[in-house]
XYZ file of C-alpha atoms in Angstrom:
733
model
C 113.018 -9.054 -28.096
C 114.453 -12.525 -28.646
C 115.510 -14.082 -31.933
C 112.158 -15.856 -32.291
C 110.282 -12.578 -31.832
C 112.502 -10.911 -34.451
C 111.628 -13.607 -36.974
C 107.920 -13.603 -36.141
C 107.801 -9.808 -36.376
C 109.507 -9.745 -39.797
C 107.318 -12.517 -41.181
C 104.140 -10.900 -39.864
C 105.093 -7.545 -41.404
C 105.993 -9.113 -44.750
C 102.825 -11.145 -45.260
C 100.709 -8.225 -44.052
C 102.308 -5.840 -46.544
C 101.609 -8.241 -49.417
C 98.018 -8.848 -48.274
C 97.220 -5.151 -47.830
C 98.663 -4.266 -51.241
C 96.612 -6.989 -52.939
C 93.488 -6.003 -51.001
C 93.763 -2.346 -52.028
C 94.215 -3.427 -55.647
C 91.174 -5.730 -55.412
C 88.963 -3.060 -53.877
C 89.963 -0.586 -56.574
C 89.068 -3.149 -59.236
C 85.671 -3.877 -57.682
C 84.855 -0.193 -57.383
C 85.883 0.370 -61.011
C 83.642 -2.488 -62.197
C 80.634 -1.359 -60.155
C 81.031 2.202 -61.445
C 80.638 0.897 -64.999
C 76.908 0.558 -64.303
C 74.252 3.072 -65.261
C 73.241 5.942 -62.940
C 70.754 5.331 -60.136
C 70.393 8.705 -58.401
C 67.376 7.579 -56.351
C 69.631 5.186 -54.410
C 71.375 7.976 -52.507
C 68.270 9.805 -51.273
C 67.174 9.748 -47.623
C 70.543 8.795 -46.159
C 69.273 8.922 -42.571
C 66.601 6.280 -43.131
C 68.995 4.185 -45.172
C 71.623 4.260 -42.436
C 69.116 3.319 -39.739
C 67.634 0.469 -41.751
C 71.070 -0.843 -42.693
C 72.186 -0.917 -39.061
C 68.960 -2.572 -37.913
C 69.094 -5.173 -40.673
C 72.760 -6.039 -40.179
C 73.141 -5.772 -36.416
C 69.724 -7.315 -35.796
C 70.152 -9.934 -38.539
C 66.455 -9.429 -39.256
C 66.567 -11.284 -42.584
C 69.056 -13.974 -41.615
C 66.978 -14.932 -38.575
C 64.110 -16.035 -40.807
C 66.069 -19.290 -40.692
C 66.514 -19.314 -36.927
C 69.380 -21.783 -36.373
C 71.438 -20.594 -39.344
C 70.635 -16.971 -38.524
C 71.692 -17.246 -34.890
C 74.909 -19.074 -35.765
C 75.726 -16.524 -38.475
C 75.077 -13.632 -36.066
C 77.653 -14.947 -33.602
C 80.155 -15.529 -36.405
C 79.559 -12.007 -37.740
C 80.037 -10.449 -34.317
C 83.127 -12.588 -33.783
C 84.575 -11.457 -37.120
C 83.996 -7.774 -36.340
C 84.949 -7.672 -32.649
C 87.714 -10.269 -32.730
C 89.406 -8.365 -35.552
C 90.759 -6.376 -32.614
C 92.447 -9.548 -31.404
C 94.038 -10.010 -34.836
C 95.393 -6.496 -34.389
C 96.562 -7.434 -30.889
C 98.482 -10.356 -32.401
C 100.853 -7.832 -34.000
C 101.872 -6.756 -30.498
C 102.131 -10.372 -29.369
C 104.582 -11.398 -32.125
C 106.919 -8.759 -30.720
C 106.642 -9.764 -27.057
C 104.655 -12.462 -25.176
C 103.114 -9.818 -22.941
C 101.958 -7.646 -25.837
C 98.431 -6.260 -25.806
C 96.288 -3.560 -27.362
C 96.920 -0.083 -26.029
C 94.269 1.382 -23.697
C 91.574 -1.317 -23.988
C 93.901 -4.324 -23.777
C 94.147 -4.375 -19.975
C 90.398 -3.888 -19.410
C 88.813 -6.893 -17.753
C 85.509 -6.137 -19.460
C 87.306 -6.372 -22.838
C 88.714 -9.730 -21.843
C 85.284 -10.987 -20.750
C 83.541 -9.743 -23.916
C 86.096 -11.264 -26.269
C 86.055 -14.552 -24.340
C 82.282 -14.864 -24.638
C 82.277 -13.819 -28.283
C 85.100 -16.246 -29.030
C 83.242 -19.180 -27.472
C 79.966 -18.458 -29.235
C 81.812 -17.676 -32.464
C 83.400 -21.132 -32.295
C 80.033 -22.768 -31.712
C 78.484 -20.691 -34.509
C 81.077 -21.574 -37.134
C 80.880 -25.275 -36.209
C 77.102 -25.134 -36.730
C 77.531 -23.445 -40.128
C 80.182 -25.956 -41.194
C 77.902 -28.822 -40.199
C 74.984 -27.333 -42.149
C 77.149 -26.865 -45.252
C 78.402 -30.448 -45.058
C 74.902 -31.854 -44.530
C 73.646 -29.879 -47.540
C 76.600 -30.458 -49.844
C 75.485 -30.938 -53.475
C 77.392 -34.206 -53.810
C 75.382 -35.855 -51.044
C 73.274 -38.662 -52.612
C 69.600 -37.811 -53.101
C 70.100 -34.236 -51.960
C 68.723 -31.253 -53.894
C 70.951 -28.709 -52.228
C 70.657 -24.960 -52.006
C 74.453 -24.991 -52.447
C 74.221 -26.584 -55.903
C 76.207 -24.325 -58.218
C 78.021 -22.538 -55.394
C 81.833 -22.630 -55.419
C 82.143 -25.047 -52.517
C 85.893 -24.784 -51.906
C 85.457 -21.088 -51.221
C 82.818 -21.743 -48.575
C 84.926 -24.423 -46.915
C 88.010 -22.194 -47.068
C 86.281 -19.239 -45.406
C 84.762 -21.402 -42.674
C 88.044 -23.120 -41.878
C 89.834 -19.768 -41.702
C 87.275 -18.482 -39.195
C 87.560 -21.677 -37.163
C 91.373 -21.635 -37.104
C 91.589 -17.927 -36.276
C 89.284 -18.479 -33.306
C 91.238 -21.554 -32.170
C 94.579 -19.769 -32.363
C 93.081 -16.827 -30.532
C 92.420 -19.133 -27.583
C 95.860 -20.768 -27.975
C 97.523 -17.358 -27.670
C 95.589 -16.700 -24.477
C 96.377 -20.188 -23.231
C 100.125 -19.708 -23.688
C 99.834 -16.322 -21.957
C 98.210 -18.040 -18.978
C 100.861 -20.787 -18.961
C 103.727 -18.250 -19.017
C 102.208 -15.751 -16.573
C 101.503 -13.001 -19.114
C 97.679 -13.106 -18.850
C 96.028 -10.331 -16.829
C 92.357 -11.317 -16.919
C 90.946 -13.189 -13.882
C 89.557 -16.716 -14.182
C 85.923 -15.547 -14.005
C 86.451 -13.237 -16.994
C 88.250 -15.814 -19.198
C 87.508 -19.326 -17.904
C 88.146 -21.117 -21.223
C 91.505 -19.396 -21.692
C 92.567 -20.266 -18.145
C 91.469 -23.893 -18.530
C 93.428 -24.176 -21.787
C 96.454 -22.488 -20.220
C 96.524 -24.982 -17.373
C 96.816 -27.766 -19.953
C 99.559 -26.102 -22.060
C 103.298 -26.094 -21.341
C 104.995 -22.882 -20.172
C 106.533 -22.298 -23.606
C 107.742 -18.699 -23.533
C 107.806 -18.186 -27.308
C 104.502 -20.017 -27.744
C 102.595 -16.727 -27.614
C 104.599 -15.176 -30.448
C 104.520 -18.328 -32.590
C 100.748 -18.753 -32.153
C 100.254 -15.048 -32.876
C 102.300 -15.362 -36.084
C 100.255 -18.360 -37.220
C 97.053 -16.425 -36.506
C 98.326 -13.504 -38.596
C 99.436 -15.825 -41.416
C 95.996 -17.482 -41.496
C 94.226 -14.098 -41.510
C 96.484 -12.603 -44.175
C 96.305 -15.749 -46.305
C 92.535 -15.307 -46.257
C 92.938 -11.685 -47.347
C 95.377 -12.654 -50.112
C 93.092 -15.394 -51.430
C 89.987 -13.203 -51.554
C 91.996 -10.356 -53.093
C 93.032 -12.675 -55.897
C 89.382 -13.758 -56.289
C 87.238 -10.621 -56.498
C 84.203 -12.718 -57.402
C 84.461 -14.651 -54.116
C 81.140 -13.454 -52.776
C 81.130 -15.853 -49.840
C 83.993 -13.760 -48.421
C 83.462 -10.299 -49.916
C 79.843 -10.116 -48.726
C 81.267 -9.370 -45.261
C 82.145 -5.934 -46.571
C 79.721 -5.445 -49.468
C 76.524 -6.400 -47.600
C 76.541 -3.092 -45.725
C 76.503 -0.803 -48.803
C 74.211 -3.160 -50.709
C 71.605 -2.984 -47.957
C 72.162 0.770 -47.583
C 71.452 1.359 -51.294
C 68.418 -0.954 -51.571
C 65.451 0.259 -53.592
C 63.081 1.119 -50.748
C 64.707 1.603 -47.327
C 61.283 1.913 -45.695
C 60.513 -1.748 -46.366
C 61.453 -4.126 -43.588
C 61.449 -7.144 -45.911
C 62.120 -7.465 -49.600
C 62.947 -3.980 -50.845
C 62.654 -5.262 -54.411
C 59.117 -6.610 -53.908
C 55.825 -4.991 -54.911
C 56.259 -2.503 -57.751
C 58.821 -2.942 -60.489
C 61.362 -0.230 -61.148
C 60.276 2.012 -64.012
C 62.087 1.490 -67.289
C 65.137 3.741 -66.987
C 67.601 5.345 -69.363
C 70.600 7.292 -68.073
C 69.125 7.321 -64.576
C 65.753 8.756 -65.623
C 62.359 7.100 -66.271
C 61.902 6.510 -69.983
C 59.256 8.624 -71.703
C 57.981 6.578 -74.653
C 56.572 9.644 -76.382
C 60.071 11.069 -76.748
C 62.222 7.915 -76.556
C 64.648 7.029 -79.342
C 66.046 3.464 -79.447
C 69.280 4.851 -80.903
C 69.750 7.222 -77.962
C 67.771 5.736 -75.093
C 68.294 2.420 -73.365
C 65.380 -0.017 -73.720
C 65.959 -2.620 -71.032
C 69.300 -4.374 -70.622
C 71.224 -5.933 -73.503
C 74.759 -5.714 -72.068
C 75.892 -6.319 -68.507
C 77.172 -2.740 -68.184
C 73.634 -1.512 -68.906
C 72.523 -2.629 -65.459
C 72.710 0.142 -62.880
C 75.738 0.344 -60.621
C 73.448 -1.027 -57.901
C 72.802 -4.051 -60.097
C 76.551 -4.660 -60.432
C 76.862 -4.214 -56.664
C 74.074 -6.788 -56.246
C 75.986 -9.313 -58.341
C 79.223 -8.670 -56.426
C 77.519 -9.071 -53.047
C 75.906 -12.491 -53.599
C 76.983 -14.821 -50.784
C 76.159 -17.986 -52.761
C 74.087 -19.148 -49.767
C 71.340 -20.459 -52.066
C 68.383 -19.334 -49.972
C 66.808 -17.874 -53.097
C 67.413 -21.104 -54.955
C 65.826 -23.195 -52.211
C 62.592 -21.182 -52.409
C 62.366 -20.661 -56.184
C 59.349 -22.457 -57.717
C 61.130 -22.823 -61.051
C 64.206 -24.448 -59.520
C 62.113 -26.700 -57.294
C 60.204 -28.087 -60.283
C 63.175 -28.860 -62.501
C 63.388 -25.631 -64.513
C 66.819 -24.256 -65.470
C 66.277 -21.028 -63.506
C 68.086 -20.588 -60.221
C 68.096 -16.968 -59.013
C 71.484 -17.605 -57.429
C 73.062 -19.065 -60.555
C 71.604 -16.258 -62.665
C 73.227 -13.664 -60.413
C 76.528 -15.568 -60.332
C 76.549 -15.832 -64.130
C 76.047 -12.080 -64.449
C 78.725 -11.420 -61.812
C 81.326 -13.644 -63.461
C 80.517 -12.197 -66.879
C 80.827 -8.614 -65.614
C 84.270 -9.178 -64.085
C 85.517 -11.230 -67.039
C 84.398 -8.490 -69.429
C 85.681 -5.672 -67.203
C 89.194 -5.274 -68.750
C 87.562 -4.626 -72.139
C 85.072 -2.140 -70.665
C 87.666 -0.354 -68.521
C 89.831 0.106 -71.602
C 86.999 2.096 -73.179
C 85.325 -0.796 -74.973
C 81.614 -1.335 -75.322
C 78.834 -1.118 -77.868
C 76.664 1.936 -78.286
C 72.893 1.591 -78.610
C 73.195 1.016 -82.354
C 75.644 -1.858 -81.820
C 78.771 0.032 -82.938
C 82.059 -0.418 -81.055
C 82.942 2.681 -79.023
C 86.671 2.004 -78.537
C 89.457 2.433 -81.057
C 91.845 -0.364 -82.024
C 94.578 1.403 -80.054
C 92.460 1.371 -76.886
C 91.772 -2.340 -77.203
C 95.290 -3.325 -78.286
C 96.396 -4.336 -74.799
C 93.182 -6.016 -73.680
C 93.438 -9.706 -72.828
C 92.028 -12.013 -75.499
C 89.765 -13.712 -72.923
C 88.159 -10.385 -72.041
C 87.590 -9.660 -75.730
C 85.988 -13.083 -76.149
C 83.761 -12.436 -73.138
C 82.688 -9.121 -74.641
C 81.422 -10.924 -77.741
C 79.046 -13.144 -75.771
C 75.341 -12.199 -75.999
C 73.750 -11.505 -72.649
C 70.760 -13.698 -73.586
C 71.472 -16.710 -75.741
C 71.607 -20.482 -75.878
C 74.709 -22.511 -75.051
C 75.449 -22.843 -78.785
C 75.300 -19.053 -79.076
C 77.573 -18.606 -76.070
C 74.897 -16.718 -74.150
C 75.448 -15.660 -70.556
C 71.798 -16.327 -69.632
C 69.836 -19.004 -71.473
C 66.392 -17.908 -72.753
C 64.774 -20.795 -70.853
C 66.263 -19.362 -67.664
C 64.917 -15.890 -68.404
C 61.391 -17.033 -69.246
C 61.039 -19.546 -66.396
C 60.642 -16.776 -63.818
C 57.171 -16.254 -62.341
C 58.293 -13.007 -60.610
C 56.901 -14.519 -57.392
C 59.552 -12.674 -55.363
C 60.588 -15.649 -53.215
C 64.226 -14.975 -54.109
C 64.024 -11.305 -53.150
C 62.167 -12.061 -49.920
C 64.748 -14.626 -48.842
C 67.967 -12.849 -49.848
C 69.877 -11.800 -46.705
C 71.729 -8.999 -48.538
C 68.790 -7.441 -50.429
C 69.608 -8.469 -53.997
C 66.786 -7.435 -56.345
C 66.587 -10.420 -58.685
C 63.148 -9.694 -60.170
C 64.059 -6.181 -61.320
C 67.127 -7.529 -63.122
C 65.186 -10.329 -64.797
C 62.476 -7.953 -66.021
C 65.085 -5.482 -67.296
C 66.556 -8.235 -69.474
C 63.061 -9.253 -70.616
C 62.328 -5.663 -71.629
C 65.146 -5.596 -74.145
C 64.234 -9.014 -75.515
C 60.583 -8.022 -76.009
C 60.871 -4.412 -77.123
C 64.020 -4.528 -79.265
C 64.592 -8.164 -80.225
C 60.887 -9.202 -80.313
C 62.122 -12.436 -78.785
C 59.786 -14.116 -76.304
C 57.724 -17.330 -76.035
C 55.418 -17.450 -79.036
C 52.256 -18.263 -77.079
C 52.651 -15.006 -75.136
C 52.333 -13.096 -78.406
C 48.607 -13.813 -78.531
C 48.192 -12.338 -75.071
C 50.100 -9.174 -76.007
C 48.105 -8.696 -79.203
C 44.883 -9.112 -77.233
C 46.017 -6.476 -74.758
C 46.787 -4.033 -77.536
C 43.652 -4.674 -79.569
C 41.009 -5.712 -77.027
C 42.284 -4.321 -73.723
C 42.305 -7.742 -72.043
C 44.561 -10.813 -72.343
C 41.721 -13.150 -73.334
C 40.667 -11.077 -76.332
C 37.060 -10.927 -75.122
C 34.788 -8.195 -76.542
C 34.810 -5.070 -74.403
C 31.020 -4.891 -74.462
C 30.839 -8.134 -72.453
C 32.839 -6.724 -69.531
C 29.661 -6.221 -67.484
C 28.018 -9.570 -68.259
C 28.934 -10.890 -64.802
C 26.276 -8.567 -63.299
C 23.406 -10.382 -65.030
C 21.138 -12.346 -62.699
C 22.176 -10.647 -59.471
C 19.323 -9.699 -57.165
C 20.406 -6.060 -57.031
C 21.660 -3.355 -59.328
C 25.409 -2.859 -59.674
C 25.879 0.902 -60.116
C 28.285 2.322 -62.689
C 30.533 5.301 -62.121
C 28.665 8.290 -63.486
C 25.263 6.752 -62.766
C 25.493 7.464 -59.021
C 26.429 10.713 -57.342
C 28.646 9.169 -54.707
C 30.206 5.859 -53.752
C 32.710 4.760 -51.116
C 34.610 2.196 -53.162
C 35.288 1.805 -56.846
C 35.129 -1.942 -57.460
C 37.954 -2.787 -59.862
C 36.694 -6.007 -61.445
C 39.755 -6.853 -63.514
C 39.941 -8.854 -66.728
C 39.759 -12.268 -65.081
C 36.900 -11.137 -62.871
C 34.967 -9.928 -65.901
C 35.720 -12.643 -68.469
C 37.020 -15.861 -66.845
C 34.202 -18.135 -65.684
C 35.745 -19.209 -62.370
C 36.818 -15.660 -61.523
C 33.358 -14.308 -62.345
C 31.987 -16.353 -59.427
C 34.364 -14.472 -57.138
C 33.316 -11.133 -58.629
C 29.646 -11.945 -58.051
C 30.350 -13.150 -54.515
C 32.209 -9.945 -53.626
C 29.469 -7.762 -55.099
C 26.828 -9.755 -53.186
C 28.734 -9.420 -49.912
C 29.300 -5.681 -50.377
C 25.615 -5.228 -51.109
C 24.703 -7.344 -48.064
C 26.970 -5.194 -45.863
C 25.529 -1.944 -47.176
C 28.783 -0.769 -48.736
C 28.273 1.769 -51.490
C 30.355 0.862 -54.524
C 30.407 1.388 -58.262
C 32.174 -0.170 -61.244
C 33.712 1.303 -64.365
C 32.114 -1.323 -66.581
C 33.241 -0.922 -70.157
C 35.422 2.001 -69.069
C 37.831 -0.447 -67.408
C 40.718 -2.061 -69.272
C 43.568 -4.369 -68.249
C 45.789 -2.998 -65.498
C 48.809 -3.907 -67.623
C 50.429 -6.321 -65.161
C 51.000 -9.169 -67.671
C 52.541 -6.791 -70.200
C 54.877 -5.181 -67.677
C 56.101 -8.443 -66.192
C 56.752 -10.053 -69.541
C 58.795 -6.973 -70.398
C 56.511 -5.001 -72.709
C 56.693 -1.680 -70.929
C 55.208 0.125 -73.930
C 51.912 -1.795 -73.763
C 51.872 -1.469 -69.977
C 52.177 2.294 -70.131
C 49.570 2.531 -72.868
C 47.037 0.629 -70.735
C 48.063 2.213 -67.449
C 47.864 5.779 -68.724
C 44.396 5.088 -70.083
C 43.295 3.670 -66.725
C 44.885 6.457 -64.716
C 43.031 9.020 -66.810
C 39.749 7.124 -66.336
C 40.257 6.701 -62.590
C 41.312 10.308 -62.047
C 38.149 11.372 -63.807
C 36.040 8.991 -61.673
C 37.590 10.385 -58.473
C 37.736 14.000 -59.611
C 37.705 16.379 -56.675
C 38.517 13.749 -54.057
C 41.604 13.676 -51.863
C 43.727 10.503 -51.968
C 42.264 9.041 -48.755
C 38.818 9.060 -50.407
C 39.963 7.653 -53.746
C 39.295 4.087 -52.633
C 39.530 1.064 -54.892
C 38.792 -2.552 -53.996
C 40.267 -5.241 -56.262
C 39.887 -9.020 -56.279
C 43.048 -9.693 -58.301
C 46.342 -9.263 -56.385
C 48.083 -8.371 -59.647
C 45.661 -5.489 -60.227
C 45.859 -4.634 -56.516
C 49.653 -4.375 -56.746
C 49.692 -2.510 -60.055
C 47.032 0.060 -59.170
C 48.311 0.634 -55.653
C 52.071 0.489 -56.192
C 52.785 1.285 -59.835
C 50.163 3.729 -61.055
C 51.735 6.368 -58.832
C 54.657 6.338 -61.295
C 52.165 7.637 -63.902
C 50.251 10.144 -61.798
C 47.598 7.859 -60.309
C 47.410 8.083 -56.512
C 44.776 5.799 -55.022
C 44.008 3.924 -51.809
C 43.769 0.331 -53.021
C 42.624 -2.590 -50.871
C 42.256 -6.257 -51.662
C 38.777 -7.681 -51.300
C 39.917 -9.923 -48.437
C 41.034 -6.851 -46.488
C 37.673 -5.161 -46.954
C 35.745 -8.329 -46.137
C 37.799 -8.860 -42.975
C 36.910 -5.316 -41.896
C 33.213 -5.866 -42.622
C 33.194 -9.081 -40.579
C 35.104 -7.454 -37.702
C 32.660 -4.524 -37.560
C 29.611 -6.812 -37.631
C 28.386 -5.764 -41.061
C 28.767 -9.339 -42.269
C 27.937 -12.203 -39.917
C 28.795 -15.813 -40.756
C 25.973 -18.078 -39.545
C 26.918 -21.499 -40.880
C 30.448 -22.858 -40.386
C 32.128 -24.401 -43.404
C 33.124 -27.992 -42.743
C 35.399 -30.575 -44.330
C 38.686 -28.859 -43.477
C 40.193 -25.871 -45.246
C 43.683 -24.774 -46.257
C 44.692 -21.391 -47.646
C 47.110 -20.662 -50.485
C 48.821 -17.266 -50.177
C 48.971 -15.561 -53.594
C 52.476 -14.220 -54.225
C 51.349 -10.725 -55.188
C 49.032 -10.434 -52.188
C 51.192 -12.068 -49.535
C 54.886 -11.883 -50.263
C 54.832 -8.784 -52.477
C 52.401 -6.763 -50.340
C 52.533 -8.452 -46.906
C 48.783 -9.140 -46.735
C 48.722 -12.363 -44.738
C 46.257 -11.869 -41.892
C 42.984 -10.535 -43.455
C 42.281 -13.605 -45.645
C 42.884 -15.846 -42.656
C 40.576 -13.740 -40.486
C 37.808 -14.063 -43.071
C 38.311 -17.808 -43.364
C 38.509 -18.196 -39.589
C 35.127 -16.505 -39.220
C 33.634 -18.727 -41.933
C 34.977 -21.744 -40.073
C 33.149 -20.643 -36.939
C 36.394 -19.914 -35.145
C 37.965 -23.163 -36.338
C 41.588 -23.514 -37.387
C 42.870 -23.263 -40.947
C 45.067 -26.216 -41.859
C 48.237 -24.489 -43.027
C 50.416 -25.926 -45.742
C 54.100 -26.387 -44.852
C 54.981 -23.510 -47.193
C 52.747 -20.592 -46.250
C 52.726 -16.826 -45.675
C 55.994 -15.254 -46.892
C 57.288 -18.705 -47.880
C 54.174 -19.639 -49.825
C 54.897 -21.602 -52.989
C 53.865 -19.953 -56.265
C 50.949 -21.284 -58.331
C 53.033 -20.768 -61.488
C 50.974 -18.021 -63.172
C 52.864 -14.830 -62.283
C 55.286 -12.987 -64.524
C 52.853 -13.523 -67.437
C 53.483 -17.281 -67.127
C 49.675 -17.630 -67.096
C 49.885 -17.290 -70.893
C 53.038 -19.360 -71.475
C 53.147 -23.130 -71.743
C 55.130 -24.936 -69.042
C 57.288 -27.338 -71.047
C 60.221 -28.062 -68.732
C 60.170 -30.109 -65.552
C 57.219 -30.647 -63.263
C 54.282 -28.243 -63.466
C 54.454 -25.726 -60.636
C 50.705 -25.827 -59.998
C 50.796 -29.607 -59.625
C 53.559 -29.335 -57.020
C 51.488 -26.826 -55.060
C 48.280 -28.854 -55.363
C 50.045 -31.948 -54.039
C 51.144 -29.942 -51.018
C 47.611 -28.613 -50.488
C 46.066 -32.079 -50.797
C 48.581 -33.501 -48.325
C 46.869 -31.433 -45.598
C 43.713 -33.521 -46.004
C 41.580 -30.378 -46.413
C 38.595 -30.636 -48.743
C 38.645 -26.919 -49.575
C 41.606 -24.970 -50.955
C 40.883 -21.280 -50.481
C 42.590 -18.722 -52.703
C 42.584 -14.956 -53.039
C 43.604 -14.579 -56.676
C 41.938 -15.511 -59.992
C 45.237 -16.728 -61.431
C 45.776 -19.003 -58.426
C 42.201 -20.231 -58.748
C 42.753 -21.251 -62.368
C 46.129 -22.866 -61.777
C 45.166 -24.793 -58.656
C 41.831 -25.891 -60.127
C 43.668 -27.231 -63.155
C 46.112 -28.967 -60.832
C 43.339 -30.588 -58.795
C 41.572 -31.746 -61.941
C 44.846 -33.029 -63.314
C 45.204 -35.168 -60.200
C 41.690 -36.511 -60.757
C 40.516 -35.068 -57.443
C 37.948 -32.561 -58.705
C 35.094 -34.322 -56.906
C 36.938 -34.564 -53.589
C 38.748 -31.223 -53.367
C 37.331 -27.794 -54.195
C 39.339 -24.694 -55.088
C 37.353 -21.586 -54.159
C 37.990 -17.918 -53.450
C 37.929 -16.538 -49.910
C 34.916 -14.393 -50.838
C 32.914 -17.416 -51.953
C 33.799 -19.237 -48.739
C 32.487 -16.294 -46.735
C 29.350 -15.997 -48.867
C 28.635 -19.671 -48.257
C 28.774 -19.013 -44.512
C 26.937 -15.666 -44.492
C 24.149 -16.706 -46.878
C 23.731 -20.491 -46.661
C 20.742 -20.264 -48.993
C 23.190 -19.644 -51.858
C 24.633 -23.110 -51.268
C 23.476 -26.056 -53.306
C 24.867 -29.552 -52.940
C 27.649 -28.447 -50.629
C 29.151 -25.871 -53.002
C 28.484 -22.184 -53.390
C 25.942 -21.464 -56.069
C 25.651 -18.332 -58.135
C 23.683 -15.537 -56.428
C 20.358 -15.315 -58.244
C 17.761 -12.657 -58.716
C 15.146 -12.203 -56.052
């Protein structure tokens, strides 16, 4: 060992010791903060499935590859980071002697070939990612970037570290070639050999390059250890447990989509009959009241901004960005952590739990952070502004896009629950809707005895449950389908088509009440459970004696479809629920409904969030529309299927005025009209209302028609119901 190798060895050991000590301290801090969260025992069940899904999702990059170029580049960088960590380890042998190598696997030619290939593609991958970040930098003129709000220096720092580590890895190999210390043949390491032929035979070059590689790597570790909220770096480690602990490991995409988590207290579903606000947690009022998985979510955020780029609120000038919301909660949690770890915190009555002695040594900044309200305006020092909280449509675009399975919607609704149930703080116009739900059983406040008025004038009898001995499907009409004029046309069209196909069905009539979706998504879990329990009791009675596979419900509203099928099971209601487009697609495929007159004028389809993204029903509506078009092609909007843009009505936004930025429905209508289609087909009454209003607002009501998939099919199956080019109401006789 020469004098240079002695120096390089000492320096490498010193910086490594500092980095490892800081890293251990940082990990301990992160674990302590995450453990502050509330229990979530369901997250550790079914470890086998969780492990399999985590490996598939990470190794296969199944979510990252939804953006193909970025996903492919990131996959190569990920593999390079994992595999080439062995070469960082090998550098510790190379600082000691130019011929140093890893024991056992170091001399293997196959190891040399694999690391050469991975190194080359890792270099290409990181250059692609750096280019994408630069092209999408927030400061670029006229650019609405997904990186807006991200800590850009951290992203640049991480990318440059990866690039330099890869470059110095090849320089080490090049100096080994130049000095005769490289064992791999040219065919196994062509880039290294080519570089070595261009480098001087500098004997200590290997050790110097190895030291620089170690310094770069350990500097990275020191920097991220001093910045525990540096998600762009820490996600490399935290993504694996965050994906492992996701809500539903069976779901391939968007574990946090579909049903909401029940309202929990101390790791158990809250029973409102026995709940006590002084002992039980009603939603989330403090950051430590999120579950430990929620705190892990916040820590894992990569700041990539995919959620932000897809969010309808963000894209129409609202203050909500799912990314910035998560980052605000993350930064608040870690800033408040010293106070919490010292024993501080408020109990459910608002009293301080810690003594003055416990808090005596807590930093004044942490104490100031602890005094901030979780929800509040800038003047109030709030962590999350109320306009941010209430801008969410719960469309799930953020959850669907997140590469590390963060469950944004659950966290937003948990904060809404506290605001609604304890603070009674929510947009005033939504109060009318909630009162109508409580008093009338529907958000419009319509009399219950008019729930069956849509059946008048049909040329056949619509049977009620209890009036017929048997039926195959219970037709869940829904509040919109029973009371809203545009939605009633869909209800009548579905009933007419089912009758035409010979499907036996029955309705609950006045026995039906709101599914509770608007109440649950605005945060009023009490009203939701009141309505849901009533419906579950009614439905169980209607299906008494039937096994689950024969307890079939067809619904025209995706919100009812999602609630009945995914959430009523939490309250003892197990049913087989299908959307009307699924049933109609089956009836067309089996020849029970036959389109005879193709619809002309061009047609585009808008995927409802709660049908498509939340429940992955993309194909059946398109099959129905394709048959009505006589085998013609649907003109797809640029944002379709899982990336469909929200109509703006979800999350109870249907009953809240849109006062900030551009109206979401107008943005979507402009996209639909840009296709040139004369018909915009929908599969949801909320979407129908919002898009119709958007079309009328653009003054295009005479040129463009918004119509449900069922009405499109009816127009093709029974042309005699068409008058003047638009579907007329089915009439008696």
